[in-house]
Short mmCIF file of C-alpha atoms and ligand atoms in Angstrom, two decimals:
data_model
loop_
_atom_site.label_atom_id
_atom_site.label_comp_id
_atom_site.label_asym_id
_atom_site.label_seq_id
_atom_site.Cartn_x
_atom_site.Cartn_y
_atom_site.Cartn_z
CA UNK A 1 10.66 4.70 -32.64
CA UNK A 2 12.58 1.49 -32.56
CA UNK A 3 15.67 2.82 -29.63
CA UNK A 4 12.71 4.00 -27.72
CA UNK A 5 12.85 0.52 -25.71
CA UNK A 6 15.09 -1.90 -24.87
CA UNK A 7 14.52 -5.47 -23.96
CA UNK A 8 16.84 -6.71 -20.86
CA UNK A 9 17.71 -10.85 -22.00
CA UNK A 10 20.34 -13.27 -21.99
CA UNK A 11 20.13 -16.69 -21.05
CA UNK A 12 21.85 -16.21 -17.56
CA UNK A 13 18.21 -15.16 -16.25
CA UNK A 14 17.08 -18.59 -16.93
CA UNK A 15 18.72 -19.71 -13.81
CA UNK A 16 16.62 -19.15 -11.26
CA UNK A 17 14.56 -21.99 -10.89
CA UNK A 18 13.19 -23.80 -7.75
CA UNK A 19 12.32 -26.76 -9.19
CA UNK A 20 10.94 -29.05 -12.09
CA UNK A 21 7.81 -28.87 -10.37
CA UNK A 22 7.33 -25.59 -8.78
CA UNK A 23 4.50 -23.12 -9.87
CA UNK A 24 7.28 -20.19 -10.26
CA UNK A 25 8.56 -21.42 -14.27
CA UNK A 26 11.17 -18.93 -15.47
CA UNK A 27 10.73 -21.03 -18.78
CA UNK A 28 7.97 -18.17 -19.42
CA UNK A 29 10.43 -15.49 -19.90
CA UNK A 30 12.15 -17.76 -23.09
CA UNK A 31 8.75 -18.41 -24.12
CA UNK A 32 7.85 -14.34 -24.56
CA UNK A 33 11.15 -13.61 -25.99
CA UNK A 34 10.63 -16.47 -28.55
CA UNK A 35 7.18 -15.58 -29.13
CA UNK A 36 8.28 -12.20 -29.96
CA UNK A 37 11.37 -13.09 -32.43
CA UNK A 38 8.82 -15.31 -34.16
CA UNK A 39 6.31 -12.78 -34.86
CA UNK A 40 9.09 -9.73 -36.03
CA UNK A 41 8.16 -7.89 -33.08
CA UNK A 42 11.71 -7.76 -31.30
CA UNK A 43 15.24 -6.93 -33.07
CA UNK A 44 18.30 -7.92 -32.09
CA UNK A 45 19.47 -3.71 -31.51
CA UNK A 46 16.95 -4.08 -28.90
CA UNK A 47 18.43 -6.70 -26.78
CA UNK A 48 20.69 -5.85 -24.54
CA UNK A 49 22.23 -8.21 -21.92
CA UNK A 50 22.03 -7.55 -18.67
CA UNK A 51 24.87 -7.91 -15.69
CA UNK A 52 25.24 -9.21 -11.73
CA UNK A 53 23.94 -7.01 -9.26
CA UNK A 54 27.09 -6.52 -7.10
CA UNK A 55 26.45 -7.60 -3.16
CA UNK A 56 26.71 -4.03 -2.64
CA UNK A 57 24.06 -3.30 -4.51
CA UNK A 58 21.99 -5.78 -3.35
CA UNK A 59 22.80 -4.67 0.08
CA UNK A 60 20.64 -1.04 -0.60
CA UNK A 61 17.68 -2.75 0.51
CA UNK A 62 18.65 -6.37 1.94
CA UNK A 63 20.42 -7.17 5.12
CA UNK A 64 24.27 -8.61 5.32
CA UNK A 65 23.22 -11.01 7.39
CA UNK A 66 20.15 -12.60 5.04
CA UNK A 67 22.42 -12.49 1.72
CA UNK A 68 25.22 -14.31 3.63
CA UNK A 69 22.21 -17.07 4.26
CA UNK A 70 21.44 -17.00 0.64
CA UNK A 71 25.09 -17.56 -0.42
CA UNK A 72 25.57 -20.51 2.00
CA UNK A 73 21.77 -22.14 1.12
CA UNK A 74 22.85 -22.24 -2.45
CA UNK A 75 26.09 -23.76 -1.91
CA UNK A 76 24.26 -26.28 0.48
CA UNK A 77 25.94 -25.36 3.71
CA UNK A 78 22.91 -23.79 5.59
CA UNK A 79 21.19 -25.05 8.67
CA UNK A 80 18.03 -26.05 8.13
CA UNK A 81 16.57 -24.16 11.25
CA UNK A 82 18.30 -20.57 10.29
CA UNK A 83 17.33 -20.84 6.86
CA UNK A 84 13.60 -21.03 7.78
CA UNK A 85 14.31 -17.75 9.82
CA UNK A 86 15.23 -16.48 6.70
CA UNK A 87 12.07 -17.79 4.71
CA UNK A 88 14.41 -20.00 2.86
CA UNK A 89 13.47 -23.84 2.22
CA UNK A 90 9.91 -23.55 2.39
CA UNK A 91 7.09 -24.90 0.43
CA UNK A 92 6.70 -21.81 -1.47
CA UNK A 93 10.84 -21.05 -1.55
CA UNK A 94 12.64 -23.53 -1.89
CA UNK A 95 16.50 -24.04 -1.87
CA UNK A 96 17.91 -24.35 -5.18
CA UNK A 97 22.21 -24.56 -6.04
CA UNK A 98 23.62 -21.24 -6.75
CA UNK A 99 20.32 -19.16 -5.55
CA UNK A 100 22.30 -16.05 -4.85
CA UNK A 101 23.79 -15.92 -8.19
CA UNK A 102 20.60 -16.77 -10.10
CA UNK A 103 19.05 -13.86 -8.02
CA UNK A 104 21.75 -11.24 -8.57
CA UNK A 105 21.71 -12.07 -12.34
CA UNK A 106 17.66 -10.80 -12.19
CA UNK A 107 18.81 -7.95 -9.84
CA UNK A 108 21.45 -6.87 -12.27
CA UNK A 109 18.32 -7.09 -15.23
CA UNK A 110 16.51 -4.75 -13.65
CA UNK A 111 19.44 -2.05 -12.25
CA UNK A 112 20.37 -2.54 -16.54
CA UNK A 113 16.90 -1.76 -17.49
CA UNK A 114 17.17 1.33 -14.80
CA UNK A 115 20.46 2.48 -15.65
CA UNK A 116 19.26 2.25 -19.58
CA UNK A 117 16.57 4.70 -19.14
CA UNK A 118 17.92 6.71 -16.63
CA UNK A 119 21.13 7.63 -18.34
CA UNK A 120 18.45 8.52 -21.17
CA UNK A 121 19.69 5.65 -24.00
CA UNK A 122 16.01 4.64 -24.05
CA UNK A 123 12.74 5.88 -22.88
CA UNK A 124 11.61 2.62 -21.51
CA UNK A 125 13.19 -0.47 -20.80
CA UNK A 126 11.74 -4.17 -19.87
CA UNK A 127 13.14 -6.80 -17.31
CA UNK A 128 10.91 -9.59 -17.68
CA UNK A 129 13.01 -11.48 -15.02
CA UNK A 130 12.49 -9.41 -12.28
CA UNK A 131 9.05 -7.79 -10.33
CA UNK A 132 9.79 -10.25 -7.56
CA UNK A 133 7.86 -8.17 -5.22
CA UNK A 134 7.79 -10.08 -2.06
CA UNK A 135 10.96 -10.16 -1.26
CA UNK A 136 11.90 -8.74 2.16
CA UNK A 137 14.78 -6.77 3.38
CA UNK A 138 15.70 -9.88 5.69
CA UNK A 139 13.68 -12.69 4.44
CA UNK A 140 12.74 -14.64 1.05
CA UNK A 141 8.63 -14.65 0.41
CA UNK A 142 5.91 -15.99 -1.96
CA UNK A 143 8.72 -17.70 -4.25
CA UNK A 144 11.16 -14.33 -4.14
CA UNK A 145 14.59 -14.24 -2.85
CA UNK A 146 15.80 -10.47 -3.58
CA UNK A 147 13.46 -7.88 -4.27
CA UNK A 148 14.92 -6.03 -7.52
CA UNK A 149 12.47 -3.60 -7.35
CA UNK A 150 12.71 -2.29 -4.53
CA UNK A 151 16.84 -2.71 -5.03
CA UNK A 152 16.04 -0.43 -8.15
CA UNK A 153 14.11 2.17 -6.63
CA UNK A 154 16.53 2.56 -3.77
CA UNK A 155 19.24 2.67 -6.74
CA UNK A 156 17.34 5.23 -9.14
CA UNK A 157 17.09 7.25 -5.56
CA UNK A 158 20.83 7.61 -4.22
CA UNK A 159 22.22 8.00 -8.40
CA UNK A 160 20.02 9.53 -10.11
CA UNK A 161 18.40 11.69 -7.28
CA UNK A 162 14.70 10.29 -8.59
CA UNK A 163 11.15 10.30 -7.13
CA UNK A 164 10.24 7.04 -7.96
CA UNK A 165 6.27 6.06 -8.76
CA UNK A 166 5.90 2.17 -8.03
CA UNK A 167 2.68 0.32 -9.67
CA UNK A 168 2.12 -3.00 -9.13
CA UNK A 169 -0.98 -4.77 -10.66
CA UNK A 170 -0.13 -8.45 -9.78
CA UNK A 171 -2.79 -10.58 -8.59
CA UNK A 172 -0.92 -10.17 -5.24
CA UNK A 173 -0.29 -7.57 -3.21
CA UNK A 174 3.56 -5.69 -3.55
CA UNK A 175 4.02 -5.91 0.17
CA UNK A 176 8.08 -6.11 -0.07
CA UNK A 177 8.30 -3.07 -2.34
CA UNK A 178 5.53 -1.20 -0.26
CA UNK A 179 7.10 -1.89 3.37
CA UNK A 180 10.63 -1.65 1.89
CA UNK A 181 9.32 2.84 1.71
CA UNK A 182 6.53 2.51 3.83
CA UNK A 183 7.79 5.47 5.74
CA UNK A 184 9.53 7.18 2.30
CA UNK A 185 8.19 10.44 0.94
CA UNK A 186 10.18 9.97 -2.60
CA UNK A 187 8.53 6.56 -3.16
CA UNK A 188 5.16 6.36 -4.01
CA UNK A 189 3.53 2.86 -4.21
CA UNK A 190 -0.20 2.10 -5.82
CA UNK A 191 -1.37 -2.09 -5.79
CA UNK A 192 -3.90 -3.08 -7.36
CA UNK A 193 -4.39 -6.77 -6.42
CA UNK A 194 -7.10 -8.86 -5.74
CA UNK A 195 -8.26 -8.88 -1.95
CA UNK A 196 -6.08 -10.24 0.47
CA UNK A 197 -8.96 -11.91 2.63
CA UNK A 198 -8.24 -15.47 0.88
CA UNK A 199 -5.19 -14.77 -1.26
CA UNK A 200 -1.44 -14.56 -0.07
CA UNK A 201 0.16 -12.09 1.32
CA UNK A 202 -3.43 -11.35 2.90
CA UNK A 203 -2.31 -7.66 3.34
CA UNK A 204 -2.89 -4.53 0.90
CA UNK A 205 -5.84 -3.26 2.58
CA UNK A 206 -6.95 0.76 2.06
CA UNK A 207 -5.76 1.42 4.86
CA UNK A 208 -1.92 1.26 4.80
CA UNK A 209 -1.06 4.20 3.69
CA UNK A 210 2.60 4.74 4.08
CA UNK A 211 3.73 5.88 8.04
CA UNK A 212 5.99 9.01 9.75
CA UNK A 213 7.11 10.94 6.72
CA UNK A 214 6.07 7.90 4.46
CA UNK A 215 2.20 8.33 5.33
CA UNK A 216 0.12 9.10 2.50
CA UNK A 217 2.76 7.65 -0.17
CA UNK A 218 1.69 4.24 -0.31
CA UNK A 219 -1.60 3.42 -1.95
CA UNK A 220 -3.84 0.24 -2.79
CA UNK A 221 -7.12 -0.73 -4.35
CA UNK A 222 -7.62 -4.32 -3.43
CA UNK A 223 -10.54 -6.49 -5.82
CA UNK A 224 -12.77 -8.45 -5.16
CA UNK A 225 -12.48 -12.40 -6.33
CA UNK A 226 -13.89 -12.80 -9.68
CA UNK A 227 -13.30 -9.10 -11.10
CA UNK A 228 -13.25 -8.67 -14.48
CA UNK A 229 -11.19 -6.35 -17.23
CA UNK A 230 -13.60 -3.68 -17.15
CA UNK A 231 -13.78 -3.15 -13.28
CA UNK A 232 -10.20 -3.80 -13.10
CA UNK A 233 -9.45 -1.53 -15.27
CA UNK A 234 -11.41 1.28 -14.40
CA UNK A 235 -9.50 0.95 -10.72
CA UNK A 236 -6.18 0.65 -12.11
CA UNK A 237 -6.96 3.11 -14.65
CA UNK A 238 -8.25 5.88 -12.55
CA UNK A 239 -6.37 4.96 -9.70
CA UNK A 240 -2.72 5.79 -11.67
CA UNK A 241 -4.08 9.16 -12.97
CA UNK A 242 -4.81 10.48 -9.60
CA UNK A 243 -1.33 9.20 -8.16
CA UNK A 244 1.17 10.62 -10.99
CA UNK A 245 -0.95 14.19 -10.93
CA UNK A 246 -0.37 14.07 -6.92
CA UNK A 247 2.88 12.61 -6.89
CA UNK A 248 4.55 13.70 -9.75
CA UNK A 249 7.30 10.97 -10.25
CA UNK A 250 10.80 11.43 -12.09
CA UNK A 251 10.42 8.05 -13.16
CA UNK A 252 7.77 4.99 -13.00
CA UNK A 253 8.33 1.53 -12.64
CA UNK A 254 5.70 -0.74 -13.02
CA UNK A 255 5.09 -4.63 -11.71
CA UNK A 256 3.43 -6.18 -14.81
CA UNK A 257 2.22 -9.63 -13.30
CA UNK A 258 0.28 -11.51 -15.48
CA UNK A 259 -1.54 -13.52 -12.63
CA UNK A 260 -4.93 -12.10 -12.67
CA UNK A 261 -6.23 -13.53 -15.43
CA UNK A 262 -9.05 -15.98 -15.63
CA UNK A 263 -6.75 -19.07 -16.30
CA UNK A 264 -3.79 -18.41 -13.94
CA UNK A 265 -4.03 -21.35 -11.30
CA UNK A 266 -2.83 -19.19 -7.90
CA UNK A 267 -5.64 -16.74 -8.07
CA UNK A 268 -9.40 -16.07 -8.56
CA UNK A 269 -9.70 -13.12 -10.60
CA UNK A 270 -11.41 -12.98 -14.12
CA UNK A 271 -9.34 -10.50 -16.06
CA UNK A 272 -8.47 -11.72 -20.09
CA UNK A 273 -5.78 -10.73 -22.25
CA UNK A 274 -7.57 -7.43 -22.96
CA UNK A 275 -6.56 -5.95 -19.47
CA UNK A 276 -2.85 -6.83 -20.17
CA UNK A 277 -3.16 -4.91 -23.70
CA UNK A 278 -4.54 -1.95 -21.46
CA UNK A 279 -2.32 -2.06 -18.02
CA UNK A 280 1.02 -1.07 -20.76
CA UNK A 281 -1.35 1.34 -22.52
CA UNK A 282 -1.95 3.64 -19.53
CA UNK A 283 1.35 3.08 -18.14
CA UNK A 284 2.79 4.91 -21.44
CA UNK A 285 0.33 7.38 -21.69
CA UNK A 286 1.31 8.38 -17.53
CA UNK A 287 4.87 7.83 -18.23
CA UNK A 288 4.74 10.64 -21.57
CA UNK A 289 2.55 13.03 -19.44
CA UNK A 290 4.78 13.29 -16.29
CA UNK A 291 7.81 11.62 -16.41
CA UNK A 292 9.40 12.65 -20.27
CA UNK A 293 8.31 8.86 -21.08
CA UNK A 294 10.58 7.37 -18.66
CA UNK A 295 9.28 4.04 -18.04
CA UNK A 296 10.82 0.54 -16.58
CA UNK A 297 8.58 -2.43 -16.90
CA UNK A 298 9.46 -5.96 -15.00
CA UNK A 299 7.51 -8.83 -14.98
CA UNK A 300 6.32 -10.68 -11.94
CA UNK A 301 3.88 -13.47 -11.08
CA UNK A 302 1.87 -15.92 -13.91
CA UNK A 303 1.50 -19.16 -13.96
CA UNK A 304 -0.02 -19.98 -16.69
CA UNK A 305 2.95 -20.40 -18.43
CA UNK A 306 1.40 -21.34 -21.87
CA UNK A 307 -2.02 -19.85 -22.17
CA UNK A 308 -1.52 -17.04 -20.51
CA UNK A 309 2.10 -15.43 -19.81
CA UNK A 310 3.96 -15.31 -23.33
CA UNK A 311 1.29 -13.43 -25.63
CA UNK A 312 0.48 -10.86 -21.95
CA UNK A 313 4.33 -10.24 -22.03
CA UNK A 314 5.02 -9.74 -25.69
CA UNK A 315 2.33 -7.50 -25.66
CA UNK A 316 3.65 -5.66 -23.04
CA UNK A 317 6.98 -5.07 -25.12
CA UNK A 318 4.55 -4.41 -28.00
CA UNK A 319 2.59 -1.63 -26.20
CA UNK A 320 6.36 0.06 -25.45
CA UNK A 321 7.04 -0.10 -29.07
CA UNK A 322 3.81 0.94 -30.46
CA UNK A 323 3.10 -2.04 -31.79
CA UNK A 324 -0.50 -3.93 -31.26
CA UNK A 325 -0.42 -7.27 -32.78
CA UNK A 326 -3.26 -9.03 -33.15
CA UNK A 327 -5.03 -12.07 -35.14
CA UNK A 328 -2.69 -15.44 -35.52
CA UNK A 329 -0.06 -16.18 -33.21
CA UNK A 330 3.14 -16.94 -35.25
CA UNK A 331 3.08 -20.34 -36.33
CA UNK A 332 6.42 -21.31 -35.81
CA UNK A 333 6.16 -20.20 -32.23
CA UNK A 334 3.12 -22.81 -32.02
CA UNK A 335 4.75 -25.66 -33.27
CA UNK A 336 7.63 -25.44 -31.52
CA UNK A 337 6.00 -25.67 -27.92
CA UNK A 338 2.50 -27.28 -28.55
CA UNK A 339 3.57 -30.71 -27.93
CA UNK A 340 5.28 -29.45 -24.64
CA UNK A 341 2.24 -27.27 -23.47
CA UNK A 342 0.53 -28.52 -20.83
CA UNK A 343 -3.04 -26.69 -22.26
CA UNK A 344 -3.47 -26.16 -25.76
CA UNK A 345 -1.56 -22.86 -27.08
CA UNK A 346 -4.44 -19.88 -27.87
CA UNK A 347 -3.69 -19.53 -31.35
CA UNK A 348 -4.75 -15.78 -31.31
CA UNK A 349 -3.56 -12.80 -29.35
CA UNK A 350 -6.91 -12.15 -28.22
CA UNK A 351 -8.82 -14.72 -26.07
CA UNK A 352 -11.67 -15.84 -27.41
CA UNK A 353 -15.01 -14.61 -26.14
CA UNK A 354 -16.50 -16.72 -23.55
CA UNK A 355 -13.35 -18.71 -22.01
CA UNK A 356 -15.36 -18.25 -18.81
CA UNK A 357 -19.25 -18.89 -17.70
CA UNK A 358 -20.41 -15.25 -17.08
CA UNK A 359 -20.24 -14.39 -13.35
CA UNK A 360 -23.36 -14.21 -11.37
CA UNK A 361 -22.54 -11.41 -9.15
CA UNK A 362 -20.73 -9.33 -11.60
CA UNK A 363 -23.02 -6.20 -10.63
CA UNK A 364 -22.44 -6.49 -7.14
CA UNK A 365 -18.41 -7.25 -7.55
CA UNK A 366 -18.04 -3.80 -9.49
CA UNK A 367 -19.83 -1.46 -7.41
CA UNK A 368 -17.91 -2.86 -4.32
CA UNK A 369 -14.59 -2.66 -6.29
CA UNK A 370 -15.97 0.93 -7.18
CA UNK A 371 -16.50 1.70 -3.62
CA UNK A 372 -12.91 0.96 -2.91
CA UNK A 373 -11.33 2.54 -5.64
CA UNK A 374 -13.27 6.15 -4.49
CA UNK A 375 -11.78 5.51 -1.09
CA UNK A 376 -8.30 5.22 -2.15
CA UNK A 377 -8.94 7.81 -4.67
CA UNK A 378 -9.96 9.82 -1.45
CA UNK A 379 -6.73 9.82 -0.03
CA UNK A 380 -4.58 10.15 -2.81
CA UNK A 381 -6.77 13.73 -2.93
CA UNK A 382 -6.41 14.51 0.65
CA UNK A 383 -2.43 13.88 0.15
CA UNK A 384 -2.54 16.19 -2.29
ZN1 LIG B 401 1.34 -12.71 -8.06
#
């Protein structure tokens, strides 16, 4: 089953980095791959390196104008005043040398990981660089410059002629990937993302549901703070079921943040590792039922970049490869990094029971997340 998957990696996607002290750490991706050659769950015939996006390509979803911006910011040569029309030089995305070519290196991951599985090489394919799902068709957001996502969708659309299933179950909302085919009947997007009534980008309500032709494509089951792996699981869970029998993709790609979990520092949710053992699960399962197993996995947000982020994403590439590992985390993997770690390294997959005080209104946070999940399961029906 090994040449069922590939794993998109070189050192090139390192790049992209805002800053030595900026929550977005692409040090995470090195730290999943490492974690993975350390524990014999990764083989060097299942690396493959992954190319530039091209401007052109970049161009499917972003405007000339905004990826000119991007070119001069990194080379230090933009106003200060246009690049914050842009969204560039903020708090939360900051200018960094040679942005646009760190960005089109993650761009090009992702198209690899597409092309991979789409010229049938591999069933499924993983770009842990990429799920930068805020990114806009004219302006950087929430810490991402191009959107490869929604570059790859628009990709898989005009060359391989796909219907593309998007599912996204970041702590945040995928507004750049859902907006970029709000109005697009071939693009189906499903959220799941905890409420945006105190979390960034504050929008992924029920109610936006796609527009014109688009309306009724574009789906989203927002949490409450504090949800846990079984509620957010049953949403997600359910929630993907109804969407693949309605929509019937070609092809899925999913947005495997890590960021919900009860450590990450951006968020308030409660999930543990055994939601990001599940989220691949399902995704498989859907993928084999509808779609002849074609499956692209990115990564996306986490910030926990030690507790949390390598053993979620190795298990991700795990789940692809039937693997489940469990117990000890490979020893050679903890020494390495333990005196770097800023929290003491879990030395099991599994979190232990109990990292968090149970939560008070548990009872009343799942039947609310319950009620929204039958609404949006509601309207996936009635687009049916
Ligand atoms: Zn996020």
């Amino acid at each position: 089953m090994k040449n069922d998957s590939v794993f998109v990696y070189s050192s090139d996607l390192l790049g992209y980095k805002f800053s030595e002290t900026h929550p977005f750490n692409q040090l995470r991706v090195q730290l999943a791959y490492e974690l993975l050659r350390d524990s014999g769950c990764l083989e060097d015939e299942q690396i493959i390196k992954p190319r530039q996006a091209t401007d052109e390509e970049i161009m499917l979803i972003h405007d000339p104008g905004y990826v000119e911006a991007v070119k001069q910011a990194g080379k230090g040569q933009l106003n200060r005043e246009i690049a914050l029309n842009y969204g560039l030089g903020t708090e939360d995305t900051p200018i960094f040398p040679n942005m646009h070519e760190a960005s089109s290196w993650i761009v090009g991951a992702t198209l690899t990981a597409v092309d991979h599985v789409m010229e049938g090489k591999s069933k499924h394919a993983l770009s842990l660089s990429g799920g930068l799902h805020h990114g806009f068709r004219g302006k950087a957001s929430g810490f991402c410059i191009y959107n490869d996502s929604s570059i790859a969708i628009e990709y898989m659309k005009r060359k391989y002629k796909a219907r593309v299933l998007y599912v996204d179950t970041d702590a945040h909302h995928g507004d750049g990937v859902q907006w970029a085919f709000y109005d697009d009947p071939d693009v189906c997007t499903l959220s799941i993302h905890e409420t945006g009534r105190y979390l960034f980008p504050g929008t992924g309500s029920i109610h936006e549901k796609g527009a014109g032709k688009g309306y009724g494509f574009s789906f989203n089951v927002p949490v409450d703070a504090f949800t846990e792996d079984e509620s957010f699981l049953e949403c997600y869970e359910k929630s993907l079921w109804e969407v693949a029998e309605f929509f019937k993709p070609d092809v899925i790609i999913t947005q495997n943040g890590v960021d919900a979990h009860y450590y990450d520092p951006l968020t308030h949710l409660s999930v543990t590792m055994k939601t990001y053992t599940e989220i691949p699960r399902i995704a498989k399962k859907v993928a084999e039922k509808y779609c002849g197993g074609r499956w692209i996995a990115t990564g996306g947000g986490g910030y926990d970049i030690w507790r949390v982020v390598p053993r979620a994403w190795s298990y991700l590439w795990c789940v692809m490869n039937d693997q489940a590992p469990s117990g000890q985390i490979a020893e050679n993997w903890l020494k390495r990094w333990t005196s770097e770690a800023k929290h003491p390294l879990p030395p099991t997959w599994e979190d232990e029971s109990g990292i968090y005080k149970p939560i008070p209104r548990k009872e009343e946070i799942t039947s609310k997340n319950r009620a929204t999940l039958e609404k949006c399961l509601y309207s996936i029906k009635k687009s049916s």
